[in-house]
Amino acid sequence: ARAFVSSADRMANDIKKLKSSEFIRKIGDSIFSKVPIPRIHPDVVSAISLGLSVAFLFSANAVYQIVILFLVVLADMLDGNIAKRYRYRATPEDEHRGWMIDVTIDRLSEGFIALAMFMPLFPIFILNTALTIVSTKKKIHVILPVRQVLLVYLILKTVLQ
């Protein structure tokens, strides 16, 4: 068991993130540090995000799509902040398991959204899934902010019409 702990500890500590990801994360952390956050398990928040992504499939109205996608992005930002604040990821094994659940649900979420907006999003979804696999193997967090970019696109498209 000790070898597993030290291995998981190294994995959790070795995951490096891109500087742009760290910059975005710091902004989110500074915002959420000032806001009261409910004490709910981060995996529940991730599941809510996934459910909202399924709802995105059935929303034809652009305003509904924007609201749903905003909530998906918000839930994705919240789950990590909740885990840190309430120490749901107290051990390295918990942190690694939580990270794996988070990235898996994030890719599933992107998959449902890609189904709703097949072209041009599907090839980017495939690329992001491949980057997730590479990230897991290389321990470098290299993932494109697909849902965030799509949110900005939908807002601009709706405003400019």
Short mmCIF file of N, CA and C in Angstrom, two decimals:
data_model
loop_
_atom_site.label_atom_id
_atom_site.label_comp_id
_atom_site.label_asym_id
_atom_site.label_seq_id
_atom_site.Cartn_x
_atom_site.Cartn_y
_atom_site.Cartn_z
N ALA A 1 0.83 -1.19 0.00
CA ALA A 1 0.00 0.00 0.00
C ALA A 1 0.87 1.25 0.00
N ARG A 2 2.01 1.18 0.66
CA ARG A 2 2.89 2.34 0.72
C ARG A 2 3.42 2.72 -0.67
N ALA A 3 3.75 1.71 -1.47
CA ALA A 3 4.24 1.99 -2.82
C ALA A 3 3.16 2.68 -3.65
N PHE A 4 1.89 2.26 -3.47
CA PHE A 4 0.79 2.88 -4.20
C PHE A 4 0.65 4.34 -3.80
N VAL A 5 0.75 4.62 -2.50
CA VAL A 5 0.61 5.99 -2.01
C VAL A 5 1.71 6.87 -2.59
N SER A 6 2.94 6.40 -2.55
CA SER A 6 4.02 7.24 -3.07
C SER A 6 3.91 7.39 -4.58
N SER A 7 3.45 6.36 -5.28
CA SER A 7 3.25 6.46 -6.72
C SER A 7 2.14 7.45 -7.04
N ALA A 8 1.02 7.35 -6.34
CA ALA A 8 -0.08 8.28 -6.56
C ALA A 8 0.32 9.70 -6.17
N ASP A 9 1.10 9.82 -5.10
CA ASP A 9 1.58 11.13 -4.66
C ASP A 9 2.43 11.78 -5.75
N ARG A 10 3.33 10.99 -6.31
CA ARG A 10 4.17 11.52 -7.39
C ARG A 10 3.32 11.93 -8.58
N MET A 11 2.32 11.11 -8.93
CA MET A 11 1.48 11.41 -10.08
C MET A 11 0.72 12.72 -9.85
N ALA A 12 0.15 12.89 -8.68
CA ALA A 12 -0.61 14.10 -8.37
C ALA A 12 0.29 15.33 -8.40
N ASN A 13 1.50 15.20 -7.90
CA ASN A 13 2.42 16.33 -7.86
C ASN A 13 3.10 16.59 -9.19
N ASP A 14 3.19 15.56 -10.04
CA ASP A 14 3.90 15.70 -11.30
C ASP A 14 3.05 16.28 -12.42
N ILE A 15 1.74 16.33 -12.25
CA ILE A 15 0.89 16.85 -13.31
C ILE A 15 1.16 18.34 -13.44
N LYS A 16 1.67 18.71 -14.58
CA LYS A 16 1.99 20.11 -14.84
C LYS A 16 0.89 20.69 -15.71
N LYS A 17 0.71 21.98 -15.61
CA LYS A 17 -0.34 22.63 -16.38
C LYS A 17 0.29 23.72 -17.23
N LEU A 18 -0.36 23.99 -18.36
CA LEU A 18 0.10 25.08 -19.20
C LEU A 18 -0.05 26.40 -18.46
N LYS A 19 0.82 27.36 -18.78
CA LYS A 19 0.75 28.66 -18.12
C LYS A 19 -0.60 29.33 -18.35
N SER A 20 -1.18 29.18 -19.54
CA SER A 20 -2.48 29.79 -19.81
C SER A 20 -3.56 29.14 -18.94
N SER A 21 -3.49 27.83 -18.75
CA SER A 21 -4.45 27.14 -17.89
C SER A 21 -4.31 27.62 -16.46
N GLU A 22 -3.09 27.79 -16.01
CA GLU A 22 -2.86 28.28 -14.65
C GLU A 22 -3.40 29.69 -14.47
N PHE A 23 -3.21 30.54 -15.50
CA PHE A 23 -3.70 31.92 -15.44
C PHE A 23 -5.23 31.92 -15.29
N ILE A 24 -5.92 31.12 -16.12
CA ILE A 24 -7.38 31.04 -16.06
C ILE A 24 -7.82 30.47 -14.72
N ARG A 25 -7.11 29.46 -14.25
CA ARG A 25 -7.46 28.84 -12.96
C ARG A 25 -7.30 29.85 -11.82
N LYS A 26 -6.25 30.67 -11.86
CA LYS A 26 -6.05 31.67 -10.80
C LYS A 26 -7.18 32.69 -10.78
N ILE A 27 -7.66 33.08 -11.96
CA ILE A 27 -8.79 34.01 -12.02
C ILE A 27 -10.02 33.37 -11.38
N GLY A 28 -10.31 32.12 -11.77
CA GLY A 28 -11.45 31.41 -11.19
C GLY A 28 -11.31 31.24 -9.70
N ASP A 29 -10.10 30.86 -9.24
CA ASP A 29 -9.86 30.69 -7.81
C ASP A 29 -10.08 31.98 -7.04
N SER A 30 -9.62 33.10 -7.61
CA SER A 30 -9.78 34.38 -6.91
C SER A 30 -11.25 34.77 -6.82
N ILE A 31 -12.02 34.46 -7.86
CA ILE A 31 -13.46 34.77 -7.83
C ILE A 31 -14.16 33.88 -6.81
N PHE A 32 -13.90 32.57 -6.88
CA PHE A 32 -14.61 31.64 -6.01
C PHE A 32 -14.15 31.70 -4.56
N SER A 33 -12.97 32.25 -4.30
CA SER A 33 -12.53 32.37 -2.91
C SER A 33 -13.36 33.39 -2.13
N LYS A 34 -14.01 34.30 -2.85
CA LYS A 34 -14.81 35.35 -2.22
C LYS A 34 -16.30 35.01 -2.18
N VAL A 35 -16.69 33.91 -2.80
CA VAL A 35 -18.10 33.55 -2.93
C VAL A 35 -18.39 32.34 -2.05
N PRO A 36 -19.51 32.36 -1.33
CA PRO A 36 -19.87 31.17 -0.56
C PRO A 36 -20.23 30.02 -1.51
N ILE A 37 -19.63 28.87 -1.26
CA ILE A 37 -19.86 27.69 -2.10
C ILE A 37 -20.50 26.62 -1.24
N PRO A 38 -21.57 25.99 -1.74
CA PRO A 38 -22.22 24.95 -0.93
C PRO A 38 -21.30 23.76 -0.70
N ARG A 39 -21.50 23.10 0.41
CA ARG A 39 -20.70 21.91 0.74
C ARG A 39 -21.39 20.71 0.09
N ILE A 40 -21.04 20.47 -1.16
CA ILE A 40 -21.59 19.37 -1.94
C ILE A 40 -20.40 18.63 -2.55
N HIS A 41 -20.52 17.34 -2.72
CA HIS A 41 -19.39 16.57 -3.25
C HIS A 41 -19.10 17.01 -4.68
N PRO A 42 -17.83 17.23 -5.03
CA PRO A 42 -17.48 17.70 -6.38
C PRO A 42 -17.94 16.76 -7.49
N ASP A 43 -18.03 15.46 -7.21
CA ASP A 43 -18.50 14.52 -8.23
C ASP A 43 -19.97 14.75 -8.55
N VAL A 44 -20.74 15.23 -7.59
CA VAL A 44 -22.15 15.57 -7.82
C VAL A 44 -22.23 16.78 -8.75
N VAL A 45 -21.36 17.75 -8.53
CA VAL A 45 -21.32 18.93 -9.39
C VAL A 45 -20.94 18.52 -10.81
N SER A 46 -19.98 17.61 -10.94
CA SER A 46 -19.59 17.12 -12.26
C SER A 46 -20.75 16.40 -12.94
N ALA A 47 -21.52 15.63 -12.18
CA ALA A 47 -22.69 14.92 -12.73
C ALA A 47 -23.74 15.92 -13.20
N ILE A 48 -23.92 17.00 -12.45
CA ILE A 48 -24.87 18.06 -12.86
C ILE A 48 -24.40 18.67 -14.18
N SER A 49 -23.10 18.91 -14.29
CA SER A 49 -22.53 19.44 -15.53
C SER A 49 -22.82 18.51 -16.71
N LEU A 50 -22.68 17.22 -16.48
CA LEU A 50 -22.95 16.24 -17.53
C LEU A 50 -24.44 16.25 -17.91
N GLY A 51 -25.31 16.31 -16.92
CA GLY A 51 -26.74 16.38 -17.19
C GLY A 51 -27.12 17.61 -17.99
N LEU A 52 -26.50 18.74 -17.66
CA LEU A 52 -26.74 19.97 -18.42
C LEU A 52 -26.26 19.83 -19.86
N SER A 53 -25.16 19.11 -20.05
CA SER A 53 -24.64 18.89 -21.40
C SER A 53 -25.62 18.06 -22.23
N VAL A 54 -26.26 17.10 -21.60
CA VAL A 54 -27.30 16.32 -22.29
C VAL A 54 -28.47 17.24 -22.65
N ALA A 55 -28.84 18.12 -21.73
CA ALA A 55 -29.93 19.07 -22.00
C ALA A 55 -29.58 19.97 -23.19
N PHE A 56 -28.30 20.28 -23.36
CA PHE A 56 -27.85 21.10 -24.48
C PHE A 56 -28.23 20.46 -25.81
N LEU A 57 -28.21 19.13 -25.85
CA LEU A 57 -28.58 18.39 -27.06
C LEU A 57 -29.99 18.74 -27.53
N PHE A 58 -30.88 18.98 -26.58
CA PHE A 58 -32.29 19.17 -26.90
C PHE A 58 -32.70 20.64 -26.94
N SER A 59 -31.76 21.55 -26.79
CA SER A 59 -32.10 22.97 -26.81
C SER A 59 -31.85 23.53 -28.21
N ALA A 60 -32.90 24.03 -28.81
CA ALA A 60 -32.79 24.58 -30.16
C ALA A 60 -32.63 26.10 -30.13
N ASN A 61 -33.06 26.71 -29.06
CA ASN A 61 -33.01 28.16 -28.91
C ASN A 61 -31.59 28.58 -28.51
N ALA A 62 -31.05 29.58 -29.20
CA ALA A 62 -29.68 30.04 -28.95
C ALA A 62 -29.51 30.58 -27.52
N VAL A 63 -30.51 31.27 -27.02
CA VAL A 63 -30.41 31.82 -25.66
C VAL A 63 -30.36 30.69 -24.64
N TYR A 64 -31.19 29.66 -24.82
CA TYR A 64 -31.14 28.50 -23.93
C TYR A 64 -29.79 27.80 -24.00
N GLN A 65 -29.26 27.69 -25.21
CA GLN A 65 -27.94 27.07 -25.37
C GLN A 65 -26.87 27.85 -24.61
N ILE A 66 -26.93 29.17 -24.69
CA ILE A 66 -25.95 30.00 -23.99
C ILE A 66 -26.07 29.82 -22.48
N VAL A 67 -27.30 29.84 -21.97
CA VAL A 67 -27.51 29.69 -20.53
C VAL A 67 -27.03 28.31 -20.07
N ILE A 68 -27.40 27.27 -20.81
CA ILE A 68 -26.99 25.91 -20.43
C ILE A 68 -25.48 25.78 -20.48
N LEU A 69 -24.86 26.28 -21.55
CA LEU A 69 -23.40 26.17 -21.67
C LEU A 69 -22.69 26.97 -20.58
N PHE A 70 -23.23 28.13 -20.23
CA PHE A 70 -22.66 28.92 -19.13
C PHE A 70 -22.70 28.12 -17.83
N LEU A 71 -23.84 27.45 -17.57
CA LEU A 71 -23.96 26.64 -16.36
C LEU A 71 -23.02 25.44 -16.38
N VAL A 72 -22.81 24.85 -17.55
CA VAL A 72 -21.86 23.73 -17.68
C VAL A 72 -20.45 24.21 -17.34
N VAL A 73 -20.05 25.34 -17.91
CA VAL A 73 -18.71 25.90 -17.64
C VAL A 73 -18.57 26.27 -16.17
N LEU A 74 -19.60 26.88 -15.60
CA LEU A 74 -19.59 27.25 -14.19
C LEU A 74 -19.44 26.01 -13.30
N ALA A 75 -20.20 24.96 -13.59
CA ALA A 75 -20.12 23.73 -12.80
C ALA A 75 -18.73 23.10 -12.92
N ASP A 76 -18.14 23.18 -14.11
CA ASP A 76 -16.80 22.63 -14.29
C ASP A 76 -15.78 23.40 -13.46
N MET A 77 -15.95 24.70 -13.37
CA MET A 77 -15.03 25.50 -12.55
C MET A 77 -15.27 25.25 -11.05
N LEU A 78 -16.53 25.04 -10.70
CA LEU A 78 -16.89 24.87 -9.29
C LEU A 78 -16.37 23.57 -8.69
N ASP A 79 -16.41 22.47 -9.45
CA ASP A 79 -16.07 21.18 -8.85
C ASP A 79 -14.66 21.15 -8.26
N GLY A 80 -13.71 21.72 -8.97
CA GLY A 80 -12.34 21.76 -8.45
C GLY A 80 -12.21 22.67 -7.24
N ASN A 81 -12.91 23.80 -7.28
CA ASN A 81 -12.86 24.72 -6.14
C ASN A 81 -13.51 24.12 -4.90
N ILE A 82 -14.59 23.39 -5.10
CA ILE A 82 -15.24 22.72 -3.97
C ILE A 82 -14.32 21.67 -3.39
N ALA A 83 -13.68 20.90 -4.26
CA ALA A 83 -12.77 19.85 -3.79
C ALA A 83 -11.64 20.44 -2.96
N LYS A 84 -11.09 21.58 -3.41
CA LYS A 84 -10.00 22.22 -2.67
C LYS A 84 -10.49 22.81 -1.35
N ARG A 85 -11.59 23.53 -1.40
CA ARG A 85 -12.07 24.24 -0.22
C ARG A 85 -12.44 23.28 0.90
N TYR A 86 -13.14 22.22 0.57
CA TYR A 86 -13.64 21.31 1.59
C TYR A 86 -12.80 20.03 1.71
N ARG A 87 -11.65 20.04 1.04
CA ARG A 87 -10.68 18.94 1.13
C ARG A 87 -11.28 17.57 0.84
N TYR A 88 -12.07 17.50 -0.22
CA TYR A 88 -12.59 16.20 -0.65
C TYR A 88 -11.47 15.35 -1.25
N ARG A 89 -10.45 16.00 -1.70
CA ARG A 89 -9.31 15.30 -2.29
C ARG A 89 -8.13 15.36 -1.31
N ALA A 90 -8.31 14.78 -0.14
CA ALA A 90 -7.34 14.91 0.94
C ALA A 90 -6.06 14.13 0.69
N THR A 91 -6.16 12.99 0.05
CA THR A 91 -4.97 12.17 -0.19
C THR A 91 -4.61 12.22 -1.66
N PRO A 92 -3.38 11.87 -2.00
CA PRO A 92 -2.99 11.85 -3.41
C PRO A 92 -3.85 10.89 -4.25
N GLU A 93 -4.27 9.76 -3.66
CA GLU A 93 -5.13 8.83 -4.41
C GLU A 93 -6.47 9.49 -4.71
N ASP A 94 -7.03 10.20 -3.72
CA ASP A 94 -8.29 10.91 -3.92
C ASP A 94 -8.15 11.98 -4.99
N GLU A 95 -7.04 12.70 -4.94
CA GLU A 95 -6.80 13.76 -5.91
C GLU A 95 -6.72 13.19 -7.32
N HIS A 96 -5.99 12.10 -7.49
CA HIS A 96 -5.85 11.49 -8.81
C HIS A 96 -7.20 10.94 -9.29
N ARG A 97 -7.94 10.26 -8.40
CA ARG A 97 -9.25 9.72 -8.76
C ARG A 97 -10.19 10.86 -9.15
N GLY A 98 -10.17 11.93 -8.38
CA GLY A 98 -11.01 13.08 -8.68
C GLY A 98 -10.66 13.71 -10.01
N TRP A 99 -9.35 13.80 -10.29
CA TRP A 99 -8.91 14.37 -11.57
C TRP A 99 -9.38 13.49 -12.72
N MET A 100 -9.27 12.17 -12.57
CA MET A 100 -9.70 11.25 -13.62
C MET A 100 -11.22 11.35 -13.85
N ILE A 101 -11.98 11.43 -12.78
CA ILE A 101 -13.44 11.58 -12.92
C ILE A 101 -13.75 12.90 -13.61
N ASP A 102 -13.07 13.96 -13.21
CA ASP A 102 -13.32 15.29 -13.78
C ASP A 102 -13.03 15.31 -15.28
N VAL A 103 -11.86 14.84 -15.70
CA VAL A 103 -11.53 14.90 -17.13
C VAL A 103 -12.41 13.96 -17.94
N THR A 104 -12.80 12.83 -17.36
CA THR A 104 -13.69 11.91 -18.07
C THR A 104 -15.06 12.56 -18.29
N ILE A 105 -15.60 13.16 -17.24
CA ILE A 105 -16.90 13.82 -17.38
C ILE A 105 -16.79 15.04 -18.29
N ASP A 106 -15.68 15.75 -18.25
CA ASP A 106 -15.49 16.89 -19.15
C ASP A 106 -15.52 16.44 -20.61
N ARG A 107 -14.85 15.32 -20.92
CA ARG A 107 -14.85 14.84 -22.31
C ARG A 107 -16.23 14.33 -22.71
N LEU A 108 -16.94 13.65 -21.80
CA LEU A 108 -18.30 13.22 -22.11
C LEU A 108 -19.20 14.43 -22.35
N SER A 109 -19.04 15.45 -21.53
CA SER A 109 -19.80 16.68 -21.68
C SER A 109 -19.55 17.29 -23.06
N GLU A 110 -18.28 17.38 -23.44
CA GLU A 110 -17.94 17.92 -24.76
C GLU A 110 -18.51 17.04 -25.86
N GLY A 111 -18.54 15.73 -25.64
CA GLY A 111 -19.10 14.82 -26.64
C GLY A 111 -20.58 15.09 -26.88
N PHE A 112 -21.36 15.29 -25.82
CA PHE A 112 -22.79 15.58 -25.98
C PHE A 112 -22.98 16.92 -26.69
N ILE A 113 -22.17 17.90 -26.31
CA ILE A 113 -22.28 19.21 -26.94
C ILE A 113 -21.85 19.12 -28.41
N ALA A 114 -20.83 18.31 -28.70
CA ALA A 114 -20.38 18.12 -30.08
C ALA A 114 -21.47 17.45 -30.92
N LEU A 115 -22.24 16.56 -30.32
CA LEU A 115 -23.34 15.93 -31.04
C LEU A 115 -24.37 16.98 -31.47
N ALA A 116 -24.61 17.95 -30.59
CA ALA A 116 -25.58 18.99 -30.90
C ALA A 116 -25.07 19.94 -31.99
N MET A 117 -23.77 20.14 -32.02
CA MET A 117 -23.17 21.08 -32.98
C MET A 117 -22.09 20.34 -33.77
N PHE A 118 -22.50 19.31 -34.46
CA PHE A 118 -21.57 18.33 -35.03
C PHE A 118 -20.41 18.98 -35.77
N MET A 119 -20.67 19.73 -36.77
CA MET A 119 -19.60 20.42 -37.47
C MET A 119 -19.58 21.84 -36.93
N PRO A 120 -18.57 22.42 -36.62
CA PRO A 120 -17.15 22.14 -36.68
C PRO A 120 -16.59 21.57 -35.37
N LEU A 121 -17.46 21.29 -34.41
CA LEU A 121 -16.99 20.94 -33.07
C LEU A 121 -16.48 19.51 -32.94
N PHE A 122 -17.00 18.60 -33.72
CA PHE A 122 -16.65 17.19 -33.53
C PHE A 122 -15.15 16.92 -33.72
N PRO A 123 -14.51 17.44 -34.76
CA PRO A 123 -13.05 17.20 -34.89
C PRO A 123 -12.26 17.76 -33.70
N ILE A 124 -12.70 18.89 -33.17
CA ILE A 124 -12.02 19.48 -32.01
C ILE A 124 -12.24 18.60 -30.77
N PHE A 125 -13.43 18.04 -30.65
CA PHE A 125 -13.71 17.11 -29.55
C PHE A 125 -12.78 15.89 -29.64
N ILE A 126 -12.59 15.34 -30.83
CA ILE A 126 -11.70 14.19 -31.02
C ILE A 126 -10.27 14.59 -30.63
N LEU A 127 -9.83 15.76 -31.06
CA LEU A 127 -8.49 16.24 -30.71
C LEU A 127 -8.34 16.39 -29.20
N ASN A 128 -9.35 16.96 -28.55
CA ASN A 128 -9.28 17.16 -27.10
C ASN A 128 -9.26 15.83 -26.35
N THR A 129 -9.98 14.85 -26.85
CA THR A 129 -9.96 13.52 -26.24
C THR A 129 -8.56 12.92 -26.36
N ALA A 130 -7.95 13.08 -27.53
CA ALA A 130 -6.57 12.59 -27.71
C ALA A 130 -5.61 13.33 -26.79
N LEU A 131 -5.79 14.64 -26.64
CA LEU A 131 -4.94 15.41 -25.73
C LEU A 131 -5.11 14.96 -24.28
N THR A 132 -6.32 14.55 -23.92
CA THR A 132 -6.56 14.04 -22.57
C THR A 132 -5.77 12.77 -22.33
N ILE A 133 -5.76 11.89 -23.32
CA ILE A 133 -5.00 10.64 -23.20
C ILE A 133 -3.51 10.94 -23.07
N VAL A 134 -3.01 11.85 -23.90
CA VAL A 134 -1.60 12.25 -23.82
C VAL A 134 -1.31 12.88 -22.46
N SER A 135 -2.23 13.74 -21.99
CA SER A 135 -2.05 14.40 -20.70
C SER A 135 -1.93 13.39 -19.57
N THR A 136 -2.75 12.35 -19.63
CA THR A 136 -2.71 11.33 -18.60
C THR A 136 -1.39 10.57 -18.62
N LYS A 137 -0.92 10.26 -19.81
CA LYS A 137 0.33 9.49 -19.92
C LYS A 137 1.56 10.34 -19.63
N LYS A 138 1.57 11.59 -20.10
CA LYS A 138 2.74 12.46 -19.95
C LYS A 138 2.69 13.30 -18.67
N LYS A 139 1.55 13.27 -17.99
CA LYS A 139 1.36 14.06 -16.77
C LYS A 139 1.50 15.55 -17.01
N ILE A 140 1.02 15.99 -18.15
CA ILE A 140 0.99 17.42 -18.50
C ILE A 140 -0.45 17.74 -18.88
N HIS A 141 -1.03 18.70 -18.22
CA HIS A 141 -2.44 19.05 -18.44
C HIS A 141 -2.55 19.92 -19.68
N VAL A 142 -2.77 19.28 -20.84
CA VAL A 142 -2.89 20.00 -22.10
C VAL A 142 -4.27 19.69 -22.68
N ILE A 143 -5.22 20.55 -22.40
CA ILE A 143 -6.58 20.33 -22.86
C ILE A 143 -7.13 21.67 -23.35
N LEU A 144 -7.79 21.63 -24.50
CA LEU A 144 -8.36 22.85 -25.07
C LEU A 144 -9.65 23.24 -24.35
N PRO A 145 -9.87 24.54 -24.15
CA PRO A 145 -11.10 25.01 -23.48
C PRO A 145 -12.27 25.05 -24.48
N VAL A 146 -12.68 23.89 -24.97
CA VAL A 146 -13.68 23.80 -26.04
C VAL A 146 -15.00 24.44 -25.64
N ARG A 147 -15.52 24.10 -24.47
CA ARG A 147 -16.84 24.62 -24.07
C ARG A 147 -16.79 26.13 -23.84
N GLN A 148 -15.69 26.63 -23.30
CA GLN A 148 -15.56 28.06 -23.07
C GLN A 148 -15.53 28.83 -24.40
N VAL A 149 -14.77 28.31 -25.36
CA VAL A 149 -14.68 28.95 -26.67
C VAL A 149 -16.05 28.90 -27.36
N LEU A 150 -16.73 27.77 -27.26
CA LEU A 150 -18.06 27.65 -27.86
C LEU A 150 -19.03 28.63 -27.21
N LEU A 151 -18.93 28.83 -25.92
CA LEU A 151 -19.79 29.78 -25.23
C LEU A 151 -19.59 31.20 -25.78
N VAL A 152 -18.34 31.60 -25.92
CA VAL A 152 -18.04 32.93 -26.48
C VAL A 152 -18.57 33.03 -27.90
N TYR A 153 -18.38 31.97 -28.69
CA TYR A 153 -18.87 31.95 -30.07
C TYR A 153 -20.39 32.12 -30.12
N LEU A 154 -21.11 31.36 -29.29
CA LEU A 154 -22.58 31.45 -29.29
C LEU A 154 -23.06 32.83 -28.86
N ILE A 155 -22.39 33.41 -27.87
CA ILE A 155 -22.77 34.76 -27.43
C ILE A 155 -22.56 35.76 -28.56
N LEU A 156 -21.38 35.72 -29.19
CA LEU A 156 -21.11 36.65 -30.29
C LEU A 156 -22.06 36.44 -31.46
N LYS A 157 -22.32 35.21 -31.80
CA LYS A 157 -23.23 34.89 -32.90
C LYS A 157 -24.63 35.42 -32.61
N THR A 158 -25.10 35.27 -31.37
CA THR A 158 -26.43 35.73 -31.00
C THR A 158 -26.51 37.24 -30.96
N VAL A 159 -25.49 37.89 -30.42
CA VAL A 159 -25.48 39.35 -30.31
C VAL A 159 -25.37 40.02 -31.68
N LEU A 160 -24.57 39.41 -32.56
CA LEU A 160 -24.31 40.04 -33.87
C LEU A 160 -25.41 39.76 -34.89
N GLN A 161 -26.35 38.92 -34.57
CA GLN A 161 -27.43 38.65 -35.55
C GLN A 161 -28.48 39.71 -35.52
#
